[in-house]
Tab-separated table of C-alpha atoms and ligand atoms in Angstrom:
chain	number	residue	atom	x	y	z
A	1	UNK	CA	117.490	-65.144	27.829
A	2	UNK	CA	117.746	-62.278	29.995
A	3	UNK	CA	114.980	-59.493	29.971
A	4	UNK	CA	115.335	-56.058	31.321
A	5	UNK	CA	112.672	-55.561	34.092
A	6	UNK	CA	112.414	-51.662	33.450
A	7	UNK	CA	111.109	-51.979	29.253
A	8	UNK	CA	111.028	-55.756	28.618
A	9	UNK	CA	113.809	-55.372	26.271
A	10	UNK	CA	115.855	-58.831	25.607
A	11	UNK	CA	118.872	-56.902	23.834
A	12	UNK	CA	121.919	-55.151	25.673
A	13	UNK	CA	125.262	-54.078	24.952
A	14	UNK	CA	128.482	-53.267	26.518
A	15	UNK	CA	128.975	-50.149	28.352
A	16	UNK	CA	132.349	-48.725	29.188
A	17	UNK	CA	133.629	-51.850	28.992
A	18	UNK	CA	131.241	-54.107	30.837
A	19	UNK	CA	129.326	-56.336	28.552
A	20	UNK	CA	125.480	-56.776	28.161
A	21	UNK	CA	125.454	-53.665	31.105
A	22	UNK	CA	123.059	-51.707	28.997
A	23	UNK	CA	119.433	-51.825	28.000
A	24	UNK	CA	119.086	-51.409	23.879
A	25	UNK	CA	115.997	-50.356	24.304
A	26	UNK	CA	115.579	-47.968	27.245
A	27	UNK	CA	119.122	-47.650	28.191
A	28	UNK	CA	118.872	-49.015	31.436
A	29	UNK	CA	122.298	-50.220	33.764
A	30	UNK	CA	122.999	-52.968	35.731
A	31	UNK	CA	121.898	-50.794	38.796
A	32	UNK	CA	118.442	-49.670	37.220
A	33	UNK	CA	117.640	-52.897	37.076
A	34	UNK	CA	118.674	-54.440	39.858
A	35	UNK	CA	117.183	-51.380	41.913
A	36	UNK	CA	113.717	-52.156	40.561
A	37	UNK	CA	113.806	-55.602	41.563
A	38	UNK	CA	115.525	-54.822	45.303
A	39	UNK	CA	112.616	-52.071	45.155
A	40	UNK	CA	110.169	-54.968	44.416
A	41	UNK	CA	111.469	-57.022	47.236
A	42	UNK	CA	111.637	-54.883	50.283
A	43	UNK	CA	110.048	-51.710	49.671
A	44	UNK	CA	107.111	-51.982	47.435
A	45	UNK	CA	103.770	-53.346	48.917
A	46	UNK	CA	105.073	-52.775	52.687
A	47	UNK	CA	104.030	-50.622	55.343
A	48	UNK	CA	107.249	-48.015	54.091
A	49	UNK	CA	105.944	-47.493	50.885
A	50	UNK	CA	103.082	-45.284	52.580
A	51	UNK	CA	105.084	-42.895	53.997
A	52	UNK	CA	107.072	-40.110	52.902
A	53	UNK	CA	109.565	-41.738	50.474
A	54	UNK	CA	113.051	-39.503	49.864
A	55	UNK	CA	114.416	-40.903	46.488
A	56	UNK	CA	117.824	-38.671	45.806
A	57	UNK	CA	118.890	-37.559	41.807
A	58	UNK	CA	115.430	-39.769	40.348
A	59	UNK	CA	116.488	-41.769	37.396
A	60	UNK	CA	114.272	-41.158	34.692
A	61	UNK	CA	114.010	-45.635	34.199
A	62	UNK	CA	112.947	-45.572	37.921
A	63	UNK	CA	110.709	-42.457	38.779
A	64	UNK	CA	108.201	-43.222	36.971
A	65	UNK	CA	107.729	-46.675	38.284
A	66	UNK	CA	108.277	-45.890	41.576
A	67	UNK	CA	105.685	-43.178	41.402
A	68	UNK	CA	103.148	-45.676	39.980
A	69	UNK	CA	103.490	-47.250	42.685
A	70	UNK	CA	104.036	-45.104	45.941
A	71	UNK	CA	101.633	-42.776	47.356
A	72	UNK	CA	101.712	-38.928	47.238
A	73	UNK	CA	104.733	-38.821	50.090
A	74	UNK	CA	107.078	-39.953	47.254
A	75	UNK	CA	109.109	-36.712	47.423
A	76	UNK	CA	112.620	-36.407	44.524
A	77	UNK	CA	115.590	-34.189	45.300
A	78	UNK	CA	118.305	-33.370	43.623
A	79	UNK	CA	120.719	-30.196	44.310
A	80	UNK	CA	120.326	-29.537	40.462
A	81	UNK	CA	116.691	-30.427	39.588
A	82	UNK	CA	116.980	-29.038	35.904
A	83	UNK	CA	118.870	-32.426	35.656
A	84	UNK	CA	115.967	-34.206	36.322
A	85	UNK	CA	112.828	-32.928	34.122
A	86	UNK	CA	110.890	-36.178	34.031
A	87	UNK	CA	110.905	-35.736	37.987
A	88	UNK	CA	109.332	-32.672	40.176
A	89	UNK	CA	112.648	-32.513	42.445
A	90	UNK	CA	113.104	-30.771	45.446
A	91	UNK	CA	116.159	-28.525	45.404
A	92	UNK	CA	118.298	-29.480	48.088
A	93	UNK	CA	121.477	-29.492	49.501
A	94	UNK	CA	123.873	-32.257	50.942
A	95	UNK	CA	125.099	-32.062	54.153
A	96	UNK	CA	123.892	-28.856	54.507
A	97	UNK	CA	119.826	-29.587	54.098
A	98	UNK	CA	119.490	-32.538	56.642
A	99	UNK	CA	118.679	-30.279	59.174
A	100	UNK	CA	115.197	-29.273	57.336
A	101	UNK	CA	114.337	-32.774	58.430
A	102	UNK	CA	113.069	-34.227	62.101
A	103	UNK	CA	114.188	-37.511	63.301
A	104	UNK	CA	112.266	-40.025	61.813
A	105	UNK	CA	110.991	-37.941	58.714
A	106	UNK	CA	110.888	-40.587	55.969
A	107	UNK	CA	110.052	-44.334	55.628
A	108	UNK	CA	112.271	-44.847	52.656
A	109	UNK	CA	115.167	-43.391	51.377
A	110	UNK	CA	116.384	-44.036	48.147
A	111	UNK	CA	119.837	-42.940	46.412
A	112	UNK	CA	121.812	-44.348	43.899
A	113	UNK	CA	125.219	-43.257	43.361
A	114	UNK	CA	124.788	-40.044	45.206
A	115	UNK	CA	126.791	-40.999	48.627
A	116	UNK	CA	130.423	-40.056	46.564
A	117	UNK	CA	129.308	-36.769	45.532
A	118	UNK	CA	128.093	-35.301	48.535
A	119	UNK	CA	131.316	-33.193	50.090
A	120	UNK	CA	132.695	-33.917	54.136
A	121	UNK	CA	132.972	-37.467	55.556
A	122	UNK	CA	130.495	-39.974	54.675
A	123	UNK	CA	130.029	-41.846	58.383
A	124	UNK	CA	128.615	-38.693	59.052
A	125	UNK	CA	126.207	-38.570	55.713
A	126	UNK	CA	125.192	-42.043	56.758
A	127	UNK	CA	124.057	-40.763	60.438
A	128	UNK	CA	122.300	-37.800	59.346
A	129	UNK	CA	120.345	-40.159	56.497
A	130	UNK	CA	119.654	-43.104	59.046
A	131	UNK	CA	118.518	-40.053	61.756
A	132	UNK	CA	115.859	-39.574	59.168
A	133	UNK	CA	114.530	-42.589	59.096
A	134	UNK	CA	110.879	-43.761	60.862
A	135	UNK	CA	111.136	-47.200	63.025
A	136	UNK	CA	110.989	-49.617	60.422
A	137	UNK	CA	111.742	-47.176	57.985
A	138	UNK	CA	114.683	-48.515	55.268
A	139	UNK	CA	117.529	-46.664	53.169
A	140	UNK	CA	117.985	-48.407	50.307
A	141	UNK	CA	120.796	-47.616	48.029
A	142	UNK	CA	124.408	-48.506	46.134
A	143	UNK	CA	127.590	-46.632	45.896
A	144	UNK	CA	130.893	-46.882	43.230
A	145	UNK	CA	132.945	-49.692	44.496
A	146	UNK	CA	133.484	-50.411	47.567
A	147	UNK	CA	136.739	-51.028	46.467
A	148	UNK	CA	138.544	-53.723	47.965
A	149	UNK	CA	142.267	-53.578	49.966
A	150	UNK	CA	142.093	-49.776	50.337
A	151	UNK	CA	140.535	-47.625	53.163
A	152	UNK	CA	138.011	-45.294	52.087
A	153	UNK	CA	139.584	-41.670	50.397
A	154	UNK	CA	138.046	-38.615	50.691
A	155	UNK	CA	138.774	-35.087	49.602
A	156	UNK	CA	137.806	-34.759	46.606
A	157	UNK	CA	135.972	-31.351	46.917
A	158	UNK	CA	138.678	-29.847	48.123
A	159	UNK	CA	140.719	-30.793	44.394
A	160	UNK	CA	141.473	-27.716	42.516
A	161	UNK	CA	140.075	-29.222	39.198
A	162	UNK	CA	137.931	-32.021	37.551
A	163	UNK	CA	140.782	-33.216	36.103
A	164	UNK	CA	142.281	-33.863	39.446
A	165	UNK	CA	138.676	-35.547	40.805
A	166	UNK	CA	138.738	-37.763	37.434
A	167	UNK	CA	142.681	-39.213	38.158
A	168	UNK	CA	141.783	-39.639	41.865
A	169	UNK	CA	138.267	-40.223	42.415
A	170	UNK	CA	137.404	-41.695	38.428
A	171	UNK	CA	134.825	-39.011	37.801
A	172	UNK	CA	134.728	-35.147	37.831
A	173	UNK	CA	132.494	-34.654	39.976
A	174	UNK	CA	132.989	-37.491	42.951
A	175	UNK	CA	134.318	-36.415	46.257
A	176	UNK	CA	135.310	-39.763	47.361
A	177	UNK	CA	136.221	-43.819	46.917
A	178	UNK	CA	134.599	-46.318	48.917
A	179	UNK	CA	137.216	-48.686	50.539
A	180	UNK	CA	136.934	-51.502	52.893
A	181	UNK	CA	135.484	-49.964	56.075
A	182	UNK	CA	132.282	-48.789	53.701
A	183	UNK	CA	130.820	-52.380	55.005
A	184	UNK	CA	132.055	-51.636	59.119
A	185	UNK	CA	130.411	-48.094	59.321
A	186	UNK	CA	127.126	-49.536	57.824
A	187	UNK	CA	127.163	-52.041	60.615
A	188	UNK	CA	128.626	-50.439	63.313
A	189	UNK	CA	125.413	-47.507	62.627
A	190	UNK	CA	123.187	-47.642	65.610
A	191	UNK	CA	120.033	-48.507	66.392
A	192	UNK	CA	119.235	-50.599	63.234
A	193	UNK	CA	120.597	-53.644	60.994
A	194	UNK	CA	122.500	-53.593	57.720
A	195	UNK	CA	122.586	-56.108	54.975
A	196	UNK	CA	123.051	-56.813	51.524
A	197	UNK	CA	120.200	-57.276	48.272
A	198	UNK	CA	119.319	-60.722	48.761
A	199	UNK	CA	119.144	-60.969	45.056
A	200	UNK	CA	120.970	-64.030	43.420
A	201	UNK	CA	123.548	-64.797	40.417
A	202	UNK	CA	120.543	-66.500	38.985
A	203	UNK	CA	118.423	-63.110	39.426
A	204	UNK	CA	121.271	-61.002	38.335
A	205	UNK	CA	121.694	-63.084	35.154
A	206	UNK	CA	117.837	-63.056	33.897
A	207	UNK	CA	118.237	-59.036	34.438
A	208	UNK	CA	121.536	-59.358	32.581
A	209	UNK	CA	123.438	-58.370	35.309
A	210	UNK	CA	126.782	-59.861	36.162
A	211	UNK	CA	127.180	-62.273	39.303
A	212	UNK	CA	127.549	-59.840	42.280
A	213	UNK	CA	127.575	-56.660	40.201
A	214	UNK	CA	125.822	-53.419	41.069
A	215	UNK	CA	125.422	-54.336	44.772
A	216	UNK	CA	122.773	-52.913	46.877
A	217	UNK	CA	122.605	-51.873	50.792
A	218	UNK	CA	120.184	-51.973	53.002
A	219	UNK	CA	119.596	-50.139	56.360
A	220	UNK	CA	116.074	-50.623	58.528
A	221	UNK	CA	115.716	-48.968	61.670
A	222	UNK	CA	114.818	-50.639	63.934
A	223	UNK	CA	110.839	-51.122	64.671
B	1	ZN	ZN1	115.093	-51.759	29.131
């Protein structure tokens, strides 16, 4: 029987479509869930959870966990905090705000879903984010997708309307869709190694996740 590691729940239900994806009780996804158990494995109880953590738009089924556990550098942004009331968020910016940071700022960075709705080209996102990181220090976070036999497409701030962005990019408000060279720029980013959650079908099943489903990346820095 498959348990949700957010509430303890043992009862989901389908969710646009995708069946057992949602939490009955708290209303966790797939990638809640699997988040807190990548989380688990490579951030929490290391030498990065210390540091200043950057977790982007801070679900409300992981903040509060995550602050349990990490120490006062666990900093939430968001460019529309009043989205996020369970969370004291940092209003900032994306592209625009990297430059606030040094090189080397953070230990952690965390975002879920965020990469497709910040506007420009997202090679560059993922340089300024990975600048940011300490030696050692990891960015841990999943995308839409990536979708497979189809280059990345971009643009999607430059749409006239949401109804444009939801035909083209399958929500309102995302700029992009991640295509096949998603996995190439992670690797060819320098400096530091790129990999995959290490998190089985067996894993995914006991968290009621499908097999491969809600995917999460990893970049470290190098130490
Ligand atoms: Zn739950």
């Amino acid at each position: 029987m498959a348990t949700c590691n957010i509430c303890g729940g043992s009862e989901f239900e389908d969710f646009r479509g995708r069946p057992f994806e949602k939490c009955s009780t708290c209303g966790s996804l797939a990638r809640h869930r699997v988040g807190w158990a990548v989380y688990g494995q490579e951030l929490l109880g290391t030498k990065n959870a210390e540091g200043y953590v950057l977790h982007l738009a801070p679900e409300p089924w992981l903040f509060p966990k995550l602050k349990e556990e990490l120490t006062s550098g666990y900093l939430c942004a968001d460019p529309s905090p009043k989205t996020y009331p369970h969370a004291p968020c940092l209003k900032l910016y994306f592209p625009q705000d990297f430059s606030l940071f040094p090189d080397g700022y953070f230990t952690a960075i965390l975002h879920n879903h965020v990469l497709e709705h910040i506007p420009g080209h997202y090679g560059d996102h993922l340089k300024e984010f990975t600048r940011l990181l300490a030696p050692g220090g990891k960015m841990i976070f999943s995308i839409p997708g990536p979708y497979k036999g189809q280059p990345t497409k971009e643009g999607g701030e430059h749409l006239a309307t949401d109804a444009e962005r939801l035909e083209q990019f399958l929500q309102e408000d995302h700029y992009r869709l991640f295509g096949d060279d998603f996995e190439p720029t992670m690797e060819a980013l320098p400096d530091g190694v790129f990999w995959k959650d290490a998190l089985t079908d067996e894993a995914r099943a006991a968290l009621s996740v499908r097999p491969r489903k809600a995917p999460f990346f990893i970049w470290q820095r190098d130490g």
